[in-house]
mmCIF file of C-alpha atoms and ligand atoms in Angstrom:
data_model
loop_
_atom_site.group_PDB
_atom_site.id
_atom_site.type_symbol
_atom_site.label_atom_id
_atom_site.label_comp_id
_atom_site.label_asym_id
_atom_site.label_seq_id
_atom_site.Cartn_x
_atom_site.Cartn_y
_atom_site.Cartn_z
ATOM 1 C CA UNK X 1 0.130 0.131 -0.138
ATOM 2 C CA UNK X 2 2.922 2.551 0.680
ATOM 3 C CA UNK X 3 2.988 3.279 -3.185
ATOM 4 C CA UNK X 4 -1.064 2.546 -3.869
ATOM 5 C CA UNK X 5 -2.527 0.325 -5.156
ATOM 6 C CA UNK X 6 -4.394 0.252 -8.532
ATOM 7 C CA UNK X 7 -8.008 -1.039 -9.263
ATOM 8 C CA UNK X 8 -9.111 -1.041 -12.828
ATOM 9 C CA UNK X 9 -13.048 0.292 -13.666
ATOM 10 C CA UNK X 10 -15.276 -0.369 -16.214
ATOM 11 C CA UNK X 11 -14.366 1.434 -19.719
ATOM 12 C CA UNK X 12 -10.887 1.242 -19.099
ATOM 13 C CA UNK X 13 -10.113 3.168 -15.908
ATOM 14 C CA UNK X 14 -7.505 3.177 -13.768
ATOM 15 C CA UNK X 15 -8.072 4.179 -9.916
ATOM 16 C CA UNK X 16 -5.150 4.623 -8.099
ATOM 17 C CA UNK X 17 -5.387 4.014 -4.147
ATOM 18 C CA UNK X 18 -3.503 5.885 -1.689
ATOM 19 C CA UNK X 19 -2.858 7.417 1.129
ATOM 20 C CA UNK X 20 -3.722 11.115 1.723
ATOM 21 C CA UNK X 21 -0.977 13.924 2.096
ATOM 22 C CA UNK X 22 -1.257 17.085 3.436
ATOM 23 C CA UNK X 23 -1.191 18.790 -0.376
ATOM 24 C CA UNK X 24 -4.400 17.260 -1.136
ATOM 25 C CA UNK X 25 -6.462 18.672 1.632
ATOM 26 C CA UNK X 26 -7.638 21.719 -0.393
ATOM 27 C CA UNK X 27 -9.325 19.496 -2.942
ATOM 28 C CA UNK X 28 -10.841 17.205 -0.967
ATOM 29 C CA UNK X 29 -12.116 20.265 0.878
ATOM 30 C CA UNK X 30 -13.327 21.538 -2.065
ATOM 31 C CA UNK X 31 -15.630 18.425 -2.846
ATOM 32 C CA UNK X 32 -16.320 18.004 1.478
ATOM 33 C CA UNK X 33 -18.228 21.403 0.681
ATOM 34 C CA UNK X 34 -19.711 20.337 -2.633
ATOM 35 C CA UNK X 35 -21.060 17.065 -1.226
ATOM 36 C CA UNK X 36 -22.571 17.080 2.687
ATOM 37 C CA UNK X 37 -24.472 20.136 4.120
ATOM 38 C CA UNK X 38 -22.285 19.810 7.304
ATOM 39 C CA UNK X 39 -18.778 19.954 5.838
ATOM 40 C CA UNK X 40 -15.555 18.647 7.666
ATOM 41 C CA UNK X 41 -12.985 21.782 8.150
ATOM 42 C CA UNK X 42 -8.972 20.971 6.866
ATOM 43 C CA UNK X 43 -8.090 20.838 10.120
ATOM 44 C CA UNK X 44 -10.383 17.924 11.011
ATOM 45 C CA UNK X 45 -8.632 16.141 7.316
ATOM 46 C CA UNK X 46 -5.107 17.738 8.354
ATOM 47 C CA UNK X 47 -5.327 16.306 12.155
ATOM 48 C CA UNK X 48 -6.132 12.951 11.360
ATOM 49 C CA UNK X 49 -2.699 12.643 8.890
ATOM 50 C CA UNK X 50 -0.564 14.285 11.840
ATOM 51 C CA UNK X 51 -2.090 11.571 14.123
ATOM 52 C CA UNK X 52 -1.296 8.767 11.059
ATOM 53 C CA UNK X 53 -0.717 5.554 13.557
ATOM 54 C CA UNK X 54 -3.801 5.112 14.349
ATOM 55 C CA UNK X 55 -5.618 7.091 11.213
ATOM 56 C CA UNK X 56 -6.388 6.074 7.948
ATOM 57 C CA UNK X 57 -6.803 8.453 5.631
ATOM 58 C CA UNK X 58 -7.119 7.203 1.459
ATOM 59 C CA UNK X 59 -7.818 9.107 -1.562
ATOM 60 C CA UNK X 60 -8.524 7.744 -5.315
ATOM 61 C CA UNK X 61 -6.886 9.480 -8.042
ATOM 62 C CA UNK X 62 -7.967 8.805 -12.144
ATOM 63 C CA UNK X 63 -4.997 10.353 -13.763
ATOM 64 C CA UNK X 64 -4.426 13.547 -12.312
ATOM 65 C CA UNK X 65 -7.826 14.024 -10.863
ATOM 66 C CA UNK X 66 -8.887 13.302 -7.287
ATOM 67 C CA UNK X 67 -12.458 11.550 -7.247
ATOM 68 C CA UNK X 68 -12.883 10.080 -3.702
ATOM 69 C CA UNK X 69 -11.744 10.109 -0.320
ATOM 70 C CA UNK X 70 -11.937 7.976 2.751
ATOM 71 C CA UNK X 71 -11.018 8.617 6.453
ATOM 72 C CA UNK X 72 -11.383 5.889 9.055
ATOM 73 C CA UNK X 73 -9.691 5.561 12.641
ATOM 74 C CA UNK X 74 -8.370 2.151 14.619
ATOM 75 C CA UNK X 75 -8.939 2.436 18.261
ATOM 76 C CA UNK X 76 -8.240 -0.705 20.379
ATOM 77 C CA UNK X 77 -9.325 -3.409 18.363
ATOM 78 C CA UNK X 78 -12.445 -1.188 16.364
ATOM 79 C CA UNK X 79 -12.167 0.654 12.509
ATOM 80 C CA UNK X 80 -14.114 3.455 13.142
ATOM 81 C CA UNK X 81 -15.323 4.710 9.328
ATOM 82 C CA UNK X 82 -15.537 8.498 9.489
ATOM 83 C CA UNK X 83 -16.119 10.001 5.823
ATOM 84 C CA UNK X 84 -16.368 8.804 2.905
ATOM 85 C CA UNK X 85 -17.566 10.274 -1.110
ATOM 86 C CA UNK X 86 -17.140 9.914 -4.572
ATOM 87 C CA UNK X 87 -16.904 12.991 -6.316
ATOM 88 C CA UNK X 88 -20.425 13.323 -8.398
ATOM 89 C CA UNK X 89 -19.518 12.724 -12.244
ATOM 90 C CA UNK X 90 -17.349 9.645 -11.109
ATOM 91 C CA UNK X 91 -19.968 8.029 -9.115
ATOM 92 C CA UNK X 92 -21.600 4.517 -9.314
ATOM 93 C CA UNK X 93 -18.324 2.865 -11.373
ATOM 94 C CA UNK X 94 -17.133 1.374 -7.728
ATOM 95 C CA UNK X 95 -15.016 3.811 -6.504
ATOM 96 C CA UNK X 96 -16.498 3.514 -2.944
ATOM 97 C CA UNK X 97 -16.640 0.610 -2.733
ATOM 98 C CA UNK X 98 -12.771 -0.071 -3.903
ATOM 99 C CA UNK X 99 -11.884 3.005 -1.068
ATOM 100 C CA UNK X 100 -14.928 1.326 1.312
ATOM 101 C CA UNK X 101 -12.673 -2.048 1.040
ATOM 102 C CA UNK X 102 -9.556 -1.158 0.735
ATOM 103 C CA UNK X 103 -9.822 0.858 3.968
ATOM 104 C CA UNK X 104 -11.960 -2.406 6.046
ATOM 105 C CA UNK X 105 -8.094 -4.459 4.524
ATOM 106 C CA UNK X 106 -6.022 -1.971 6.338
ATOM 107 C CA UNK X 107 -8.140 -1.914 9.507
ATOM 108 C CA UNK X 108 -8.094 -5.662 9.213
ATOM 109 C CA UNK X 109 -4.352 -5.426 9.204
ATOM 110 C CA UNK X 110 -4.523 -3.508 12.125
ATOM 111 C CA UNK X 111 -6.376 -5.905 14.022
ATOM 112 C CA UNK X 112 -9.563 -4.539 13.964
ATOM 113 C CA UNK X 113 -12.006 -7.209 14.604
ATOM 114 C CA UNK X 114 -15.442 -5.076 13.878
ATOM 115 C CA UNK X 115 -16.004 -1.907 12.328
ATOM 116 C CA UNK X 116 -18.710 0.967 12.814
ATOM 117 C CA UNK X 117 -20.097 3.646 11.148
ATOM 118 C CA UNK X 118 -23.110 6.111 11.150
ATOM 119 C CA UNK X 119 -24.684 7.135 7.635
ATOM 120 C CA UNK X 120 -27.899 9.141 7.028
ATOM 121 C CA UNK X 121 -30.918 7.473 7.584
ATOM 122 C CA UNK X 122 -32.563 8.974 4.346
ATOM 123 C CA UNK X 123 -28.828 8.104 2.905
ATOM 124 C CA UNK X 124 -29.845 5.261 0.482
ATOM 125 C CA UNK X 125 -27.037 5.426 -1.653
ATOM 126 C CA UNK X 126 -24.412 4.368 0.618
ATOM 127 C CA UNK X 127 -26.699 2.412 3.039
ATOM 128 C CA UNK X 128 -26.243 -0.120 0.236
ATOM 129 C CA UNK X 129 -23.528 0.167 -0.300
ATOM 130 C CA UNK X 130 -22.866 -0.826 3.057
ATOM 131 C CA UNK X 131 -25.124 -3.821 3.422
ATOM 132 C CA UNK X 132 -24.195 -4.456 -0.233
ATOM 133 C CA UNK X 133 -20.632 -5.483 1.876
ATOM 134 C CA UNK X 134 -21.878 -6.958 4.924
ATOM 135 C CA UNK X 135 -22.865 -3.966 7.342
ATOM 136 C CA UNK X 136 -25.869 -4.294 9.496
ATOM 137 C CA UNK X 137 -27.733 -1.700 11.012
ATOM 138 C CA UNK X 138 -27.557 -2.580 14.913
ATOM 139 C CA UNK X 139 -29.032 1.273 15.891
ATOM 140 C CA UNK X 140 -30.143 4.946 15.140
ATOM 141 C CA UNK X 141 -28.776 7.756 17.045
ATOM 142 C CA UNK X 142 -31.353 10.944 16.777
ATOM 143 C CA UNK X 143 -30.842 13.856 15.795
ATOM 144 C CA UNK X 144 -26.741 12.652 15.332
ATOM 145 C CA UNK X 145 -26.856 15.139 12.533
ATOM 146 C CA UNK X 146 -28.167 17.934 14.504
ATOM 147 C CA UNK X 147 -28.273 21.190 11.991
ATOM 148 C CA UNK X 148 -30.717 18.990 10.005
ATOM 149 C CA UNK X 149 -31.880 17.144 12.908
ATOM 150 C CA UNK X 150 -31.732 14.171 10.661
ATOM 151 C CA UNK X 151 -31.112 11.087 12.803
ATOM 152 C CA UNK X 152 -27.980 8.546 11.635
ATOM 153 C CA UNK X 153 -28.344 4.988 11.563
ATOM 154 C CA UNK X 154 -25.505 3.095 13.257
ATOM 155 C CA UNK X 155 -23.808 -0.108 11.220
ATOM 156 C CA UNK X 156 -21.728 -2.670 12.513
ATOM 157 C CA UNK X 157 -19.868 -5.483 10.111
ATOM 158 C CA UNK X 158 -17.379 -7.906 11.830
ATOM 159 C CA UNK X 159 -14.121 -7.823 10.162
ATOM 160 C CA UNK X 160 -11.663 -10.042 11.699
HETATM 161 C C1 LIG Y 1 -22.131 6.570 -0.951
HETATM 162 C C2 LIG Y 1 -21.569 7.042 -2.674
HETATM 163 C C3 LIG Y 1 -20.040 6.982 -1.585
HETATM 164 C C4 LIG Y 1 -21.263 5.677 -3.474
HETATM 165 O O1 LIG Y 1 -20.110 5.334 -4.147
HETATM 166 P P1 LIG Y 1 -19.626 5.034 -5.932
HETATM 167 O O2 LIG Y 1 -18.650 4.970 -6.051
HETATM 168 O O3 LIG Y 1 -21.526 6.150 -6.571
HETATM 169 O O4 LIG Y 1 -20.662 3.577 -5.597
HETATM 170 P P2 LIG Y 1 -20.152 1.996 -6.511
HETATM 171 O O5 LIG Y 1 -20.317 2.197 -7.691
HETATM 172 O O6 LIG Y 1 -19.034 1.829 -5.816
HETATM 173 O O7 LIG Y 1 -21.522 1.472 -5.791
HETATM 174 C C5 LIG Y 1 -21.314 0.012 -4.638
HETATM 175 C C6 LIG Y 1 -22.274 0.048 -4.188
HETATM 176 O O8 LIG Y 1 -23.189 0.902 -3.844
HETATM 177 C C7 LIG Y 1 -24.468 1.078 -3.935
HETATM 178 N N1 LIG Y 1 -24.754 2.413 -4.651
HETATM 179 C C8 LIG Y 1 -23.895 2.904 -4.987
HETATM 180 N N2 LIG Y 1 -24.508 4.200 -6.105
HETATM 181 C C9 LIG Y 1 -26.124 3.526 -5.737
HETATM 182 C C10 LIG Y 1 -27.547 4.152 -6.103
HETATM 183 N N3 LIG Y 1 -27.345 5.504 -6.599
HETATM 184 N N4 LIG Y 1 -28.847 3.823 -5.437
HETATM 185 C C11 LIG Y 1 -28.025 2.278 -4.549
HETATM 186 N N5 LIG Y 1 -27.728 2.256 -4.340
HETATM 187 C C12 LIG Y 1 -26.278 2.827 -4.659
HETATM 188 C C13 LIG Y 1 -24.792 -0.355 -4.707
HETATM 189 O O9 LIG Y 1 -25.102 -1.064 -3.992
HETATM 190 C C14 LIG Y 1 -23.772 -0.595 -5.673
HETATM 191 O O10 LIG Y 1 -23.254 -1.942 -6.419
HETATM 192 P P3 LIG Y 1 -23.669 -2.633 -7.304
HETATM 193 O O11 LIG Y 1 -23.075 -1.584 -8.157
HETATM 194 O O12 LIG Y 1 -23.208 -3.889 -7.188
HETATM 195 O O13 LIG Y 1 -25.441 -2.136 -7.309
HETATM 196 C C15 LIG Y 1 -21.130 8.373 -2.957
HETATM 197 O O14 LIG Y 1 -22.860 7.873 -3.673
HETATM 198 C C16 LIG Y 1 -20.379 9.429 -2.588
HETATM 199 O O15 LIG Y 1 -20.178 10.264 -2.629
HETATM 200 N N6 LIG Y 1 -22.000 10.071 -1.701
HETATM 201 C C17 LIG Y 1 -22.314 11.184 -0.985
HETATM 202 C C18 LIG Y 1 -21.873 11.083 0.442
HETATM 203 C C19 LIG Y 1 -21.796 10.190 0.905
HETATM 204 O O16 LIG Y 1 -23.634 10.036 1.392
HETATM 205 N N7 LIG Y 1 -20.930 9.187 1.459
HETATM 206 C C20 LIG Y 1 -21.334 8.554 2.660
HETATM 207 C C21 LIG Y 1 -21.437 9.277 3.885
HETATM 208 S S1 LIG Y 1 -22.151 7.956 5.245
#
């Protein structure tokens, strides 16, 4: 993983998945603001890069274009999957799946036993993606997204 891994996508596209670097953060922030109603700040991403020992921050690149990112972190034997996004014009060609599965593999290699995440209750594309890969809904966090007063579904999966 040190130099990244290349995944073959449909239509001869090649996706490079590699560790996030601080110079990627401005591009990530542009995507984050375009996608999420309550976007993470640049500092949130940078903090996770400094704390590299227990954070798994990945990006997906096609050519020179950043098209996706995923951030998760390890707490003891648990992986918490905190953020995943794919650029609007590159969706539905398996990129989200590729970053999710790569994060889970790294978590597994870091001796994580279980992975948890929160997802907006109305976010069907993401819920379907997680269910496809074995996550189950194990709880609801009421008003988790305070700005929009939206509940989160808590989803979990055993990985090891
Ligand atoms: C959720 C998201 C990351 C999915 O990424 P993606 O690259 O488009 O998804 P993939 O092409 O890898 O799809 C993998 C699986 O996810 C599910 N899925 C993805 N998009 C879907 C959609 N629009 N409707 C229903 N299911 C969908 C399907 O199960 C799909 O498998 P299939 O192709 O065999 O049907 C993307 O839609 C996104 O960035 N959304 C905005 C940010 C977000 O909601 N992030 C998640 C926060 S918890």
